[in-house]
CSV table of C-alpha atoms and ligand atoms in Angstrom, one decimal:
chain,number,residue,atom,x,y,z
Q,467,MET,CA,-4.0,-13.6,9.1
Q,468,ASN,CA,-4.8,-12.1,12.5
Q,469,ILE,CA,-8.4,-11.9,13.6
Q,470,ARG,CA,-9.2,-9.7,16.5
Q,471,TYR,CA,-12.7,-9.7,18.1
Q,472,LEU,CA,-14.0,-6.4,19.3
Q,473,GLY,CA,-17.4,-7.6,20.6
Q,474,HIS,CA,-20.8,-8.4,19.1
Q,475,SER,CA,-20.1,-9.0,15.4
Q,476,CYS,CA,-17.1,-6.7,15.0
Q,477,PHE,CA,-13.8,-8.1,13.9
Q,478,LEU,CA,-10.5,-6.5,12.9
Q,479,VAL,CA,-8.8,-8.7,10.3
Q,480,ARG,CA,-5.2,-8.0,9.5
Q,481,HIS,CA,-2.8,-9.5,6.9
Q,482,GLY,CA,0.5,-7.9,6.1
Q,483,GLU,CA,0.3,-4.2,6.3
Q,484,HIS,CA,-3.5,-4.0,5.9
Q,485,THR,CA,-6.3,-4.2,8.4
Q,486,VAL,CA,-10.0,-4.2,7.6
Q,487,VAL,CA,-12.8,-3.9,10.1
Q,488,ILE,CA,-16.1,-5.7,9.8
Q,489,ASP,CA,-19.4,-4.5,11.4
Q,490,PRO,CA,-17.9,-1.8,13.6
Q,491,PHE,CA,-20.6,-1.5,16.3
Q,492,LEU,CA,-18.6,0.1,19.0
Q,493,THR,CA,-20.4,3.2,20.3
Q,494,GLY,CA,-23.3,1.9,22.4
Q,495,ASN,CA,-22.0,-1.6,22.5
Q,496,PRO,CA,-21.5,-2.5,26.2
Q,497,LEU,CA,-18.9,-5.2,25.3
Q,498,ALA,CA,-16.9,-3.1,22.8
Q,499,ALA,CA,-13.1,-3.6,23.2
Q,500,ALA,CA,-12.1,-0.5,21.3
Q,501,ARG,CA,-13.3,3.0,20.6
Q,502,PRO,CA,-14.0,4.0,17.0
Q,503,GLU,CA,-11.2,6.5,17.1
Q,504,ASP,CA,-8.7,3.6,17.8
Q,505,ILE,CA,-9.5,1.8,14.6
Q,506,GLN,CA,-7.0,2.2,11.7
Q,507,ALA,CA,-8.4,0.4,8.7
Q,508,SER,CA,-8.0,0.2,4.9
Q,509,ALA,CA,-11.7,-0.5,4.6
Q,510,VAL,CA,-14.9,-0.9,6.6
Q,511,LEU,CA,-17.1,-3.9,5.7
Q,512,VAL,CA,-20.7,-3.9,6.7
Q,513,THR,CA,-23.0,-7.0,6.4
Q,514,HIS,CA,-26.4,-5.3,6.6
Q,515,GLY,CA,-28.2,-2.1,7.5
Q,516,HIS,CA,-29.0,-2.8,11.2
Q,517,GLY,CA,-27.6,-0.4,13.7
Q,518,ASP,CA,-25.6,-3.1,15.6
Q,519,HIS,CA,-23.6,-3.7,12.4
Q,520,VAL,CA,-23.4,-0.3,10.6
Q,521,GLY,CA,-22.4,1.2,13.9
Q,522,ASP,CA,-19.5,3.6,13.6
Q,523,ALA,CA,-18.8,2.7,9.9
Q,524,ALA,CA,-19.3,6.3,8.7
Q,525,ALA,CA,-17.0,7.9,11.3
Q,526,ILE,CA,-14.3,5.3,10.9
Q,527,ALA,CA,-14.3,5.6,7.1
Q,528,ALA,CA,-14.2,9.4,7.3
Q,529,ARG,CA,-11.3,9.5,9.7
Q,530,CYS,CA,-9.3,6.7,7.9
Q,531,GLY,CA,-10.1,8.1,4.5
Q,532,CYS,CA,-11.2,4.6,3.5
Q,533,PRO,CA,-14.3,3.3,1.8
Q,534,VAL,CA,-17.3,1.4,3.3
Q,535,ILE,CA,-18.1,-1.8,1.4
Q,536,ALA,CA,-21.7,-2.9,1.7
Q,537,ASN,CA,-24.6,-3.9,-0.4
Q,538,TYR,CA,-25.9,-1.3,-2.9
Q,539,GLU,CA,-28.8,0.0,-0.7
Q,540,VAL,CA,-26.7,0.5,2.5
Q,541,SER,CA,-23.9,2.0,0.3
Q,542,LEU,CA,-26.3,4.5,-1.2
Q,543,HIS,CA,-27.6,5.5,2.2
Q,544,LEU,CA,-24.1,6.1,3.5
Q,545,SER,CA,-22.9,7.9,0.4
Q,546,GLN,CA,-25.8,10.3,0.8
Q,547,GLN,CA,-24.2,11.1,4.2
Q,548,GLY,CA,-20.9,11.9,2.4
Q,549,VAL,CA,-19.2,8.6,3.1
Q,550,GLN,CA,-16.9,7.1,0.5
Q,551,VAL,CA,-18.4,3.7,-0.6
Q,552,GLU,CA,-17.8,0.7,-2.8
Q,553,PRO,CA,-21.2,-0.8,-3.5
Q,554,MET,CA,-21.5,-4.6,-4.1
Q,555,HIS,CA,-24.2,-7.2,-3.9
Q,556,ILE,CA,-24.9,-10.8,-3.1
Q,557,GLY,CA,-22.9,-13.2,-5.3
Q,558,GLY,CA,-20.5,-10.5,-6.4
Q,559,ALA,CA,-16.8,-10.4,-5.7
Q,560,ARG,CA,-14.5,-7.5,-5.9
Q,561,THR,CA,-10.7,-7.2,-5.5
Q,562,PHE,CA,-9.1,-4.3,-3.6
Q,563,PRO,CA,-5.4,-3.6,-3.0
Q,564,TRP,CA,-5.7,-5.4,0.4
Q,565,GLY,CA,-7.8,-8.4,-0.6
Q,566,THR,CA,-11.0,-9.7,-2.1
Q,567,VAL,CA,-14.6,-9.4,-0.8
Q,568,LYS,CA,-17.4,-11.6,-1.9
Q,569,LEU,CA,-20.9,-11.0,-0.5
Q,570,THR,CA,-22.9,-14.2,0.3
Q,571,GLN,CA,-26.5,-14.6,1.1
Q,572,ALA,CA,-27.8,-14.3,4.6
Q,573,PHE,CA,-31.4,-14.9,5.9
Q,574,HIS,CA,-32.2,-11.8,8.0
Q,575,GLY,CA,-33.4,-8.2,7.6
Q,576,SER,CA,-31.4,-5.1,6.6
Q,577,GLY,CA,-33.7,-2.1,7.2
Q,578,ILE,CA,-31.9,1.0,8.2
Q,579,GLU,CA,-33.5,2.6,11.2
Q,580,LEU,CA,-33.8,6.4,10.8
Q,581,GLU,CA,-33.3,9.0,13.5
Q,582,GLY,CA,-36.8,10.2,14.4
Q,583,GLY,CA,-38.4,6.9,13.5
Q,584,GLY,CA,-39.1,4.7,10.5
Q,585,PHE,CA,-37.0,2.5,8.3
Q,586,LYS,CA,-35.2,2.9,5.0
Q,587,GLU,CA,-34.9,0.1,2.6
Q,588,GLY,CA,-31.5,-1.6,3.3
Q,589,GLY,CA,-31.4,-4.2,0.6
Q,590,MET,CA,-30.5,-7.8,1.3
Q,591,PRO,CA,-28.4,-8.8,4.3
Q,592,ALA,CA,-25.1,-10.5,3.5
Q,593,GLY,CA,-22.3,-12.7,4.8
Q,594,ILE,CA,-18.8,-11.9,3.8
Q,595,LEU,CA,-16.1,-14.1,2.3
Q,596,LEU,CA,-12.9,-12.0,2.9
Q,597,THR,CA,-9.7,-13.2,1.3
Q,598,MET,CA,-6.4,-11.6,2.3
Q,599,GLY,CA,-3.2,-13.2,1.0
Q,600,PRO,CA,-3.8,-17.0,1.1
Q,601,TYR,CA,-6.4,-16.8,3.9
Q,602,THR,CA,-10.2,-16.7,3.7
Q,603,PHE,CA,-12.3,-15.6,6.6
Q,604,TYR,CA,-16.1,-16.2,6.4
Q,605,HIS,CA,-18.2,-13.7,8.5
Q,606,ALA,CA,-21.7,-15.1,8.3
Q,607,GLY,CA,-23.3,-11.8,9.3
Q,608,ASP,CA,-26.7,-12.1,10.9
Q,609,THR,CA,-28.4,-15.1,9.5
Q,610,ALA,CA,-30.5,-18.2,10.0
Q,611,LEU,CA,-29.1,-21.6,9.1
Q,612,PHE,CA,-29.5,-22.2,5.4
Q,613,GLY,CA,-28.7,-25.2,3.3
Q,614,ASP,CA,-26.4,-23.5,0.9
Q,615,MET,CA,-23.9,-23.1,3.6
Q,616,LYS,CA,-23.0,-26.6,2.4
Q,617,MET,CA,-22.2,-25.1,-1.0
Q,618,LEU,CA,-20.1,-22.4,0.6
Q,619,GLY,CA,-18.1,-25.1,2.3
Q,620,GLU,CA,-17.7,-27.0,-1.0
Q,621,LEU,CA,-16.7,-24.0,-3.1
Q,622,ASN,CA,-14.4,-22.3,-0.7
Q,623,ARG,CA,-11.5,-23.2,1.4
Q,624,ILE,CA,-12.5,-21.3,4.5
Q,625,ASP,CA,-9.7,-20.9,7.1
Q,626,ALA,CA,-11.8,-19.3,9.8
Q,627,ALA,CA,-15.5,-18.6,10.2
Q,628,ALA,CA,-17.4,-16.4,12.6
Q,629,LEU,CA,-20.9,-17.7,13.2
Q,630,PRO,CA,-23.7,-16.0,15.2
Q,631,ILE,CA,-24.8,-18.1,18.2
Q,632,GLY,CA,-27.0,-15.7,20.0
Q,633,ASP,CA,-30.4,-17.1,18.9
Q,634,VAL,CA,-33.6,-15.0,18.8
Q,635,PHE,CA,-32.3,-12.8,15.9
Q,636,THR,CA,-29.9,-15.2,14.3
Q,637,MET,CA,-28.8,-18.8,14.4
Q,638,GLY,CA,-28.6,-20.2,18.0
Q,639,PRO,CA,-26.1,-22.7,19.3
Q,640,ASP,CA,-27.8,-25.8,17.8
Q,641,ASP,CA,-28.1,-24.4,14.3
Q,642,SER,CA,-24.6,-22.8,14.3
Q,643,LEU,CA,-23.2,-26.2,15.1
Q,644,ILE,CA,-24.9,-27.6,12.0
Q,645,ALA,CA,-23.6,-24.7,10.0
Q,646,ALA,CA,-20.1,-25.5,11.3
Q,647,SER,CA,-20.4,-29.1,10.1
Q,648,TRP,CA,-21.3,-27.9,6.6
Q,649,LEU,CA,-18.8,-25.1,6.1
Q,650,LYS,CA,-15.7,-27.2,6.7
Q,651,ALA,CA,-13.8,-24.2,8.1
Q,652,GLY,CA,-10.4,-24.7,9.8
Q,653,LEU,CA,-11.6,-22.7,12.9
Q,654,TYR,CA,-14.9,-21.4,14.2
Q,655,ILE,CA,-15.3,-18.2,16.3
Q,656,PRO,CA,-18.7,-17.5,17.9
Q,657,MET,CA,-20.2,-14.0,17.6
Q,658,HIS,CA,-23.4,-12.0,18.2
Q,659,TYR,CA,-24.0,-13.2,21.7
Q,660,ASN,CA,-24.0,-11.7,25.3
Q,661,THR,CA,-24.1,-8.1,24.1
Q,662,PHE,CA,-27.7,-7.8,25.2
Q,663,PRO,CA,-29.9,-10.0,27.6
Q,664,PRO,CA,-32.0,-11.7,24.8
Q,665,ILE,CA,-28.9,-13.1,23.2
Q,666,ARG,CA,-27.1,-14.4,26.2
Q,667,GLN,CA,-25.3,-17.7,25.5
Q,668,ASP,CA,-22.7,-20.0,27.1
Q,669,ALA,CA,-20.0,-19.9,24.4
Q,670,ASP,CA,-17.7,-22.3,26.3
Q,671,ALA,CA,-20.4,-24.9,26.3
Q,672,TRP,CA,-20.9,-24.3,22.6
Q,673,LEU,CA,-17.1,-24.7,22.0
Q,674,GLU,CA,-17.2,-28.0,23.9
Q,675,ARG,CA,-20.0,-29.3,21.6
Q,676,LEU,CA,-18.1,-28.0,18.5
Q,677,ARG,CA,-15.0,-30.0,19.5
Q,678,SER,CA,-17.1,-33.1,20.3
Q,679,GLN,CA,-18.3,-33.1,16.7
Q,680,GLY,CA,-14.7,-33.0,15.6
Q,681,GLN,CA,-14.2,-29.3,14.8
Q,682,SER,CA,-11.8,-26.6,15.9
Q,683,GLY,CA,-12.9,-23.4,17.5
Q,684,THR,CA,-11.9,-20.7,19.9
Q,685,VAL,CA,-13.9,-18.3,22.0
Q,686,LEU,CA,-12.4,-14.9,21.8
Q,687,LYS,CA,-13.2,-12.4,24.6
Q,688,PRO,CA,-13.7,-8.9,23.2
Q,689,GLY,CA,-10.1,-7.6,22.6
Q,690,GLU,CA,-8.6,-11.0,22.1
Q,691,SER,CA,-7.2,-12.2,18.7
Q,692,CYS,CA,-6.0,-15.4,17.1
Q,693,ASP,CA,-3.5,-16.0,14.3
Q,694,ILE,CA,-4.8,-18.2,11.4
Q,695,LYS,CA,-2.2,-20.5,10.0
Q,696,ARG,CA,-2.6,-22.8,7.1
Q,697,THR,CA,-2.2,-25.7,9.4
Q,698,ASP,CA,-5.4,-24.7,11.2
Q,699,ALA,CA,-3.4,-24.2,14.3
Q,700,ALA,CA,-4.8,-21.0,15.6
Q,701,VAL,CA,-3.1,-19.5,18.6
Q,702,ILE,CA,-4.8,-17.1,21.0
Q,703,SER,CA,-2.4,-14.3,21.4
Q,704,GLY,CA,-4.3,-12.8,24.3
Q,705,ARG,CA,-5.7,-9.5,25.3
Q,706,SER,CA,-3.9,-6.4,24.1
Q,707,SER,CA,-4.7,-3.0,22.8
Q,708,VAL,CA,-6.0,-2.5,19.3
Q,709,GLU,CA,-3.3,-2.3,16.7
Z,293,LIG,NI1,-29.2,-7.6,12.2
Z,294,LIG,MN1,-27.4,-8.0,14.6
């Protein structure tokens, strides 16, 4: 499995001939490492209704002729805009030709901001357990630390996990390190930081603390990717254009 970070909470996850994109906030993201028109995906996965996660989901899905997978309320909102959707909800898993998605709980909001003001009900925010081939990637979405991350670690063999470290709106560095100790993932990747001033963090300092508590991680600059191997030996393949 190859995991490419595109900035904020956006990842391109590839296994074999299939690539899926998670939380494609590219337009308006000062750190985005790709343009929405560069993305080729078999599916677009969205953790919750906030603009910095739904992002360019509708445009990418329309151009690629692929579905958006999200909770029921976000799916309904997008389907009303003519987007092909595959609704799910927390606790449910669903298998697609390219892999399996299970939505997990997240402690956050999910209101969909409407043009011209106001919010639309966006259901519950989610994390995503994405399994492609033998590999499972846990994208925590936007969330606080919660005790059932221990259960996620016990019930799943997580090869790689992306955790928010930005603080203010999500877990900060301290809580994400506790999450890392519970999830028992092979590799941790920080996300949801440095995009905007309130969520500025020192990811290298976080990585040092992660390693000192006996865990593996990597800080991917936007555009960088890593290969997940069953041995946990992830290798940073370096900056290159989006595949
Ligand atoms: Ni959010
Ligand atoms: Mn967010």
